[in-house]
Amino acid sequence: MASLLLGSLLMVALAINPASSKLVLEEGYTVSTVIDFNKFSSPPANRVHPYAIVPLLSSRDLVLLDSTGSTFYTLSFPSSEDKEAEIKHLSGNDKAEFLDGDAKVSSFNKPKSFAVDEAGNVYVADRMNYVIRKINRSGFTTTIAGGYSRKIGITDGPAQNASFANDFE
Ligand SMILES: *[C@@H]1O[C@H](CO)[C@@H](O)[C@H](O)[C@H]1NC(C)=O
Ligand SMILES: *[C@@H]1O[C@H](CO)[C@@H](O)[C@H](O)[C@H]1NC(C)=O
């Protein structure tokens, strides 16, 4: 009886505050701000809402996704500390649409994630268009999968006939 009671008291305690005994604070790390977008005063940097960042394998640059604006940027790190990072538009026109072509024409619809290959091409899970897009180094955008189907589904096969979920990454 006593141990049963103890058992149920413990369960209650765990249910009310499950995380309290599970924090493991590991010391020895340092945090520093690399880029503060609030400090930029001119476009495009001052309207970027960073959502995801992936390094370009061939350089020190990063590819940055502004998911709110459905737009991609590249970030170049300065050669010395007194210079600012450079933010360049890569692809997307700040509108949630579906258009391929040149950097300024192309548009995406709320992509959440992307990958980069060794040549610097960016592959985008264009979530609300249900397709996979490719952005080349010049910012030219094409649709490489789901272009025929363009609907929610789980179809495999030739890429343009394939379909994806609306939360795929
Ligand atoms: C990107 O694609 C466009 C259109 O096909 C082409 O004109 C351009 O040269 C390509 N850029 C690179 C870096 O491959
Ligand atoms: C892929 O879609 C196209 C366009 O709808 C269609 O003509 C073609 O037969 C499809 N291919 C397959 C393998 O389903």
PDB file of C-alpha atoms and ligand atoms in Angstrom:
ATOM      1  CA  MET A   1       0.000   0.000   0.000  1.00  0.00           C
ATOM      2  CA  ALA A   2       2.772   2.404   0.939  1.00  0.00           C
ATOM      3  CA  SER A   3       4.719   1.734  -2.242  1.00  0.00           C
ATOM      4  CA  LEU A   4       1.578   1.956  -4.374  1.00  0.00           C
ATOM      5  CA  LEU A   5       0.861   5.375  -2.886  1.00  0.00           C
ATOM      6  CA  LEU A   6       4.431   6.501  -3.464  1.00  0.00           C
ATOM      7  CA  GLY A   7       4.171   5.290  -7.049  1.00  0.00           C
ATOM      8  CA  SER A   8       1.059   7.293  -7.783  1.00  0.00           C
ATOM      9  CA  LEU A   9       2.443  10.398  -6.047  1.00  0.00           C
ATOM     10  CA  LEU A  10       5.543  10.198  -8.206  1.00  0.00           C
ATOM     11  CA  MET A  11       3.435   9.860 -11.322  1.00  0.00           C
ATOM     12  CA  VAL A  12       1.469  12.949 -10.381  1.00  0.00           C
ATOM     13  CA  ALA A  13       4.666  14.894  -9.797  1.00  0.00           C
ATOM     14  CA  LEU A  14       6.078  13.826 -13.166  1.00  0.00           C
ATOM     15  CA  ALA A  15       2.864  14.689 -14.965  1.00  0.00           C
ATOM     16  CA  ILE A  16       2.734  18.210 -13.504  1.00  0.00           C
ATOM     17  CA  ASN A  17       6.366  19.136 -14.103  1.00  0.00           C
ATOM     18  CA  PRO A  18       7.912  16.693 -16.572  1.00  0.00           C
ATOM     19  CA  ALA A  19      10.986  18.788 -17.467  1.00  0.00           C
ATOM     20  CA  SER A  20      12.202  19.985 -14.077  1.00  0.00           C
ATOM     21  CA  SER A  21      14.703  17.224 -13.461  1.00  0.00           C
ATOM     22  CA  LYS A  22      15.796  16.836 -17.084  1.00  0.00           C
ATOM     23  CA  LEU A  23      17.886  19.955 -17.753  1.00  0.00           C
ATOM     24  CA  VAL A  24      21.568  19.263 -18.308  1.00  0.00           C
ATOM     25  CA  LEU A  25      23.418  22.589 -18.596  1.00  0.00           C
ATOM     26  CA  GLU A  26      26.685  21.973 -20.405  1.00  0.00           C
ATOM     27  CA  GLU A  27      29.178  24.825 -19.913  1.00  0.00           C
ATOM     28  CA  GLY A  28      32.026  25.945 -22.152  1.00  0.00           C
ATOM     29  CA  TYR A  29      30.247  27.371 -25.206  1.00  0.00           C
ATOM     30  CA  THR A  30      30.181  31.002 -26.363  1.00  0.00           C
ATOM     31  CA  VAL A  31      27.461  32.796 -28.339  1.00  0.00           C
ATOM     32  CA  SER A  32      28.247  35.646 -30.722  1.00  0.00           C
ATOM     33  CA  THR A  33      26.048  37.520 -33.211  1.00  0.00           C
ATOM     34  CA  VAL A  34      27.269  37.091 -36.768  1.00  0.00           C
ATOM     35  CA  ILE A  35      24.560  39.104 -38.534  1.00  0.00           C
ATOM     36  CA  ASP A  36      21.858  41.315 -37.018  1.00  0.00           C
ATOM     37  CA  PHE A  37      19.252  42.026 -39.674  1.00  0.00           C
ATOM     38  CA  ASN A  38      17.728  44.803 -37.548  1.00  0.00           C
ATOM     39  CA  LYS A  39      20.892  46.842 -38.142  1.00  0.00           C
ATOM     40  CA  PHE A  40      20.511  47.008 -41.915  1.00  0.00           C
ATOM     41  CA  SER A  41      18.775  50.107 -43.217  1.00  0.00           C
ATOM     42  CA  SER A  42      18.477  49.409 -46.941  1.00  0.00           C
ATOM     43  CA  PRO A  43      16.861  46.650 -49.014  1.00  0.00           C
ATOM     44  CA  PRO A  44      16.989  43.782 -49.489  1.00  0.00           C
ATOM     45  CA  ALA A  45      18.634  43.099 -46.116  1.00  0.00           C
ATOM     46  CA  ASN A  46      16.270  45.203 -43.991  1.00  0.00           C
ATOM     47  CA  ARG A  47      13.240  43.196 -45.031  1.00  0.00           C
ATOM     48  CA  VAL A  48      14.700  39.709 -44.704  1.00  0.00           C
ATOM     49  CA  HIS A  49      13.079  37.391 -42.160  1.00  0.00           C
ATOM     50  CA  PRO A  50      15.616  34.564 -41.836  1.00  0.00           C
ATOM     51  CA  TYR A  51      13.982  31.189 -41.492  1.00  0.00           C
ATOM     52  CA  ALA A  52      16.626  28.652 -42.558  1.00  0.00           C
ATOM     53  CA  ILE A  53      20.295  28.878 -43.494  1.00  0.00           C
ATOM     54  CA  VAL A  54      22.462  26.344 -45.345  1.00  0.00           C
ATOM     55  CA  PRO A  55      26.167  26.767 -46.237  1.00  0.00           C
ATOM     56  CA  LEU A  56      27.191  26.782 -49.898  1.00  0.00           C
ATOM     57  CA  LEU A  57      29.722  23.968 -50.060  1.00  0.00           C
ATOM     58  CA  SER A  58      32.025  25.627 -52.571  1.00  0.00           C
ATOM     59  CA  SER A  59      32.526  28.916 -50.682  1.00  0.00           C
ATOM     60  CA  ARG A  60      32.117  30.715 -47.366  1.00  0.00           C
ATOM     61  CA  ASP A  61      28.716  31.983 -48.476  1.00  0.00           C
ATOM     62  CA  LEU A  62      25.393  30.889 -47.049  1.00  0.00           C
ATOM     63  CA  VAL A  63      21.991  30.467 -48.668  1.00  0.00           C
ATOM     64  CA  LEU A  64      19.190  31.959 -46.605  1.00  0.00           C
ATOM     65  CA  LEU A  65      15.461  31.312 -46.901  1.00  0.00           C
ATOM     66  CA  ASP A  66      12.948  33.960 -45.946  1.00  0.00           C
ATOM     67  CA  SER A  67       9.932  31.658 -45.654  1.00  0.00           C
ATOM     68  CA  THR A  68       7.547  34.530 -44.894  1.00  0.00           C
ATOM     69  CA  GLY A  69       8.498  36.206 -48.155  1.00  0.00           C
ATOM     70  CA  SER A  70       9.024  32.932 -50.054  1.00  0.00           C
ATOM     71  CA  THR A  71      12.377  34.358 -51.202  1.00  0.00           C
ATOM     72  CA  PHE A  72      16.014  33.170 -51.158  1.00  0.00           C
ATOM     73  CA  TYR A  73      19.137  35.239 -50.516  1.00  0.00           C
ATOM     74  CA  THR A  74      22.867  34.596 -50.399  1.00  0.00           C
ATOM     75  CA  LEU A  75      24.992  35.898 -47.569  1.00  0.00           C
ATOM     76  CA  SER A  76      28.677  36.617 -48.148  1.00  0.00           C
ATOM     77  CA  PHE A  77      30.821  36.896 -45.086  1.00  0.00           C
ATOM     78  CA  PRO A  78      33.186  39.870 -44.979  1.00  0.00           C
ATOM     79  CA  SER A  79      36.926  39.346 -45.411  1.00  0.00           C
ATOM     80  CA  SER A  80      37.610  41.464 -42.316  1.00  0.00           C
ATOM     81  CA  GLU A  81      35.651  42.229 -39.156  1.00  0.00           C
ATOM     82  CA  ASP A  82      35.057  45.919 -39.886  1.00  0.00           C
ATOM     83  CA  LYS A  83      33.152  45.147 -43.070  1.00  0.00           C
ATOM     84  CA  GLU A  84      29.500  44.129 -43.190  1.00  0.00           C
ATOM     85  CA  ALA A  85      28.137  40.863 -44.482  1.00  0.00           C
ATOM     86  CA  GLU A  86      26.693  41.229 -47.971  1.00  0.00           C
ATOM     87  CA  ILE A  87      23.147  40.095 -48.654  1.00  0.00           C
ATOM     88  CA  LYS A  88      22.128  39.430 -52.240  1.00  0.00           C
ATOM     89  CA  HIS A  89      18.783  38.394 -53.639  1.00  0.00           C
ATOM     90  CA  LEU A  90      18.974  34.903 -55.173  1.00  0.00           C
ATOM     91  CA  SER A  91      15.445  33.972 -56.256  1.00  0.00           C
ATOM     92  CA  GLY A  92      11.804  34.686 -55.445  1.00  0.00           C
ATOM     93  CA  ASN A  93       9.740  37.851 -55.804  1.00  0.00           C
ATOM     94  CA  ASP A  94       8.289  38.177 -52.262  1.00  0.00           C
ATOM     95  CA  LYS A  95       4.946  36.849 -53.488  1.00  0.00           C
ATOM     96  CA  ALA A  96       3.607  33.390 -52.684  1.00  0.00           C
ATOM     97  CA  GLU A  97       3.147  32.171 -56.269  1.00  0.00           C
ATOM     98  CA  PHE A  98       4.453  29.596 -58.724  1.00  0.00           C
ATOM     99  CA  LEU A  99       6.633  31.029 -61.486  1.00  0.00           C
ATOM    100  CA  ASP A 100       9.897  29.741 -62.986  1.00  0.00           C
ATOM    101  CA  GLY A 101      12.569  31.784 -64.726  1.00  0.00           C
ATOM    102  CA  ASP A 102      14.971  34.600 -63.912  1.00  0.00           C
ATOM    103  CA  ALA A 103      15.793  35.545 -60.329  1.00  0.00           C
ATOM    104  CA  LYS A 104      13.380  38.480 -60.196  1.00  0.00           C
ATOM    105  CA  VAL A 105      10.513  36.695 -61.951  1.00  0.00           C
ATOM    106  CA  SER A 106      10.531  33.382 -60.134  1.00  0.00           C
ATOM    107  CA  SER A 107       8.325  32.766 -57.123  1.00  0.00           C
ATOM    108  CA  PHE A 108       7.744  30.116 -54.461  1.00  0.00           C
ATOM    109  CA  ASN A 109       4.912  29.365 -52.068  1.00  0.00           C
ATOM    110  CA  LYS A 110       6.013  29.111 -48.423  1.00  0.00           C
ATOM    111  CA  PRO A 111       8.949  26.731 -48.808  1.00  0.00           C
ATOM    112  CA  LYS A 112      10.318  25.458 -45.502  1.00  0.00           C
ATOM    113  CA  SER A 113      13.495  23.646 -46.391  1.00  0.00           C
ATOM    114  CA  PHE A 114      16.121  23.284 -49.072  1.00  0.00           C
ATOM    115  CA  ALA A 115      19.421  21.580 -49.868  1.00  0.00           C
ATOM    116  CA  VAL A 116      22.539  22.668 -51.757  1.00  0.00           C
ATOM    117  CA  ASP A 117      24.753  20.553 -54.050  1.00  0.00           C
ATOM    118  CA  GLU A 118      28.481  20.861 -54.723  1.00  0.00           C
ATOM    119  CA  ALA A 119      27.927  23.043 -57.795  1.00  0.00           C
ATOM    120  CA  GLY A 120      25.905  25.526 -55.719  1.00  0.00           C
ATOM    121  CA  ASN A 121      22.472  24.588 -57.075  1.00  0.00           C
ATOM    122  CA  VAL A 122      19.711  24.952 -54.503  1.00  0.00           C
ATOM    123  CA  TYR A 123      16.913  22.350 -54.321  1.00  0.00           C
ATOM    124  CA  VAL A 124      13.729  23.633 -52.734  1.00  0.00           C
ATOM    125  CA  ALA A 125      10.831  21.722 -51.177  1.00  0.00           C
ATOM    126  CA  ASP A 126       8.247  24.225 -52.421  1.00  0.00           C
ATOM    127  CA  ARG A 127       5.697  23.191 -49.869  1.00  0.00           C
ATOM    128  CA  MET A 128       2.446  24.899 -50.900  1.00  0.00           C
ATOM    129  CA  ASN A 129       3.097  24.417 -54.636  1.00  0.00           C
ATOM    130  CA  TYR A 130       3.672  20.656 -53.966  1.00  0.00           C
ATOM    131  CA  VAL A 131       6.754  20.634 -56.226  1.00  0.00           C
ATOM    132  CA  ILE A 132      10.550  20.544 -56.010  1.00  0.00           C
ATOM    133  CA  ARG A 133      12.330  23.522 -57.521  1.00  0.00           C
ATOM    134  CA  LYS A 134      15.942  24.070 -58.499  1.00  0.00           C
ATOM    135  CA  ILE A 135      17.739  27.430 -58.364  1.00  0.00           C
ATOM    136  CA  ASN A 136      21.052  27.573 -60.233  1.00  0.00           C
ATOM    137  CA  ARG A 137      23.995  29.819 -59.339  1.00  0.00           C
ATOM    138  CA  SER A 138      22.549  32.650 -61.467  1.00  0.00           C
ATOM    139  CA  GLY A 139      19.239  32.512 -59.621  1.00  0.00           C
ATOM    140  CA  PHE A 140      17.428  30.941 -62.582  1.00  0.00           C
ATOM    141  CA  THR A 141      14.661  28.706 -61.215  1.00  0.00           C
ATOM    142  CA  THR A 142      13.134  25.573 -62.729  1.00  0.00           C
ATOM    143  CA  THR A 143      10.663  22.936 -61.521  1.00  0.00           C
ATOM    144  CA  ILE A 144      12.300  19.504 -61.365  1.00  0.00           C
ATOM    145  CA  ALA A 145       9.573  17.353 -59.746  1.00  0.00           C
ATOM    146  CA  GLY A 146       5.800  17.472 -59.418  1.00  0.00           C
ATOM    147  CA  GLY A 147       5.402  19.871 -62.348  1.00  0.00           C
ATOM    148  CA  TYR A 148       2.700  17.791 -64.082  1.00  0.00           C
ATOM    149  CA  SER A 149       0.795  16.708 -60.993  1.00  0.00           C
ATOM    150  CA  ARG A 150       0.885  19.905 -58.869  1.00  0.00           C
ATOM    151  CA  LYS A 151      -1.325  18.449 -56.176  1.00  0.00           C
ATOM    152  CA  ILE A 152      -1.039  16.782 -52.776  1.00  0.00           C
ATOM    153  CA  GLY A 153      -0.202  13.092 -53.064  1.00  0.00           C
ATOM    154  CA  ILE A 154       2.334  10.331 -52.537  1.00  0.00           C
ATOM    155  CA  THR A 155       3.010   9.247 -56.120  1.00  0.00           C
ATOM    156  CA  ASP A 156       6.510   8.032 -57.038  1.00  0.00           C
ATOM    157  CA  GLY A 157       7.842   7.644 -60.571  1.00  0.00           C
ATOM    158  CA  PRO A 158       9.037  10.063 -63.249  1.00  0.00           C
ATOM    159  CA  ALA A 159       9.795  13.222 -61.309  1.00  0.00           C
ATOM    160  CA  GLN A 160       7.366  15.572 -63.044  1.00  0.00           C
ATOM    161  CA  ASN A 161       4.509  13.100 -62.455  1.00  0.00           C
ATOM    162  CA  ALA A 162       5.360  12.590 -58.779  1.00  0.00           C
ATOM    163  CA  SER A 163       3.380  14.246 -55.976  1.00  0.00           C
ATOM    164  CA  PHE A 164       4.170  15.399 -52.444  1.00  0.00           C
ATOM    165  CA  ALA A 165       2.457  16.186 -49.170  1.00  0.00           C
ATOM    166  CA  ASN A 166       1.769  19.819 -48.257  1.00  0.00           C
ATOM    167  CA  ASP A 167       4.215  19.623 -45.351  1.00  0.00           C
ATOM    168  CA  PHE A 168       7.100  17.895 -47.109  1.00  0.00           C
ATOM    169  CA  GLU A 169      10.674  18.998 -46.609  1.00  0.00           C
TER     170      GLU A 169
HETATM  171  C1  LIG B   1      21.186  29.124 -65.046  1.00  0.00           C
HETATM  172  O1  LIG B   1      20.192  28.780 -66.005  1.00  0.00           O
HETATM  173  C2  LIG B   1      20.033  29.753 -67.032  1.00  0.00           C
HETATM  174  C3  LIG B   1      18.855  29.302 -67.914  1.00  0.00           C
HETATM  175  O2  LIG B   1      19.040  28.010 -68.358  1.00  0.00           O
HETATM  176  C4  LIG B   1      21.333  29.885 -67.822  1.00  0.00           C
HETATM  177  O3  LIG B   1      21.195  30.884 -68.801  1.00  0.00           O
HETATM  178  C5  LIG B   1      22.462  30.235 -66.862  1.00  0.00           C
HETATM  179  O4  LIG B   1      23.680  30.242 -67.566  1.00  0.00           O
HETATM  180  C6  LIG B   1      22.534  29.223 -65.730  1.00  0.00           C
HETATM  181  N1  LIG B   1      23.562  29.629 -64.798  1.00  0.00           N
HETATM  182  C7  LIG B   1      24.490  28.786 -64.339  1.00  0.00           C
HETATM  183  C8  LIG B   1      25.492  29.338 -63.374  1.00  0.00           C
HETATM  184  O5  LIG B   1      24.531  27.610 -64.685  1.00  0.00           O
HETATM  185  C1  LIG B   2       3.093  12.144 -66.759  1.00  0.00           C
HETATM  186  O1  LIG B   2       2.216  13.238 -66.955  1.00  0.00           O
HETATM  187  C2  LIG B   2       2.069  13.600 -68.336  1.00  0.00           C
HETATM  188  C3  LIG B   2       1.266  14.877 -68.396  1.00  0.00           C
HETATM  189  O2  LIG B   2       0.061  14.757 -67.667  1.00  0.00           O
HETATM  190  C4  LIG B   2       1.419  12.433 -69.077  1.00  0.00           C
HETATM  191  O3  LIG B   2       1.314  12.752 -70.455  1.00  0.00           O
HETATM  192  C5  LIG B   2       2.293  11.195 -68.910  1.00  0.00           C
HETATM  193  O4  LIG B   2       1.633  10.083 -69.499  1.00  0.00           O
HETATM  194  C6  LIG B   2       2.546  10.912 -67.441  1.00  0.00           C
HETATM  195  N1  LIG B   2       3.506   9.827 -67.321  1.00  0.00           N
HETATM  196  C7  LIG B   2       3.327   8.827 -66.458  1.00  0.00           C
HETATM  197  C8  LIG B   2       4.406   7.797 -66.431  1.00  0.00           C
HETATM  198  O5  LIG B   2       2.363   8.766 -65.697  1.00  0.00           O
END
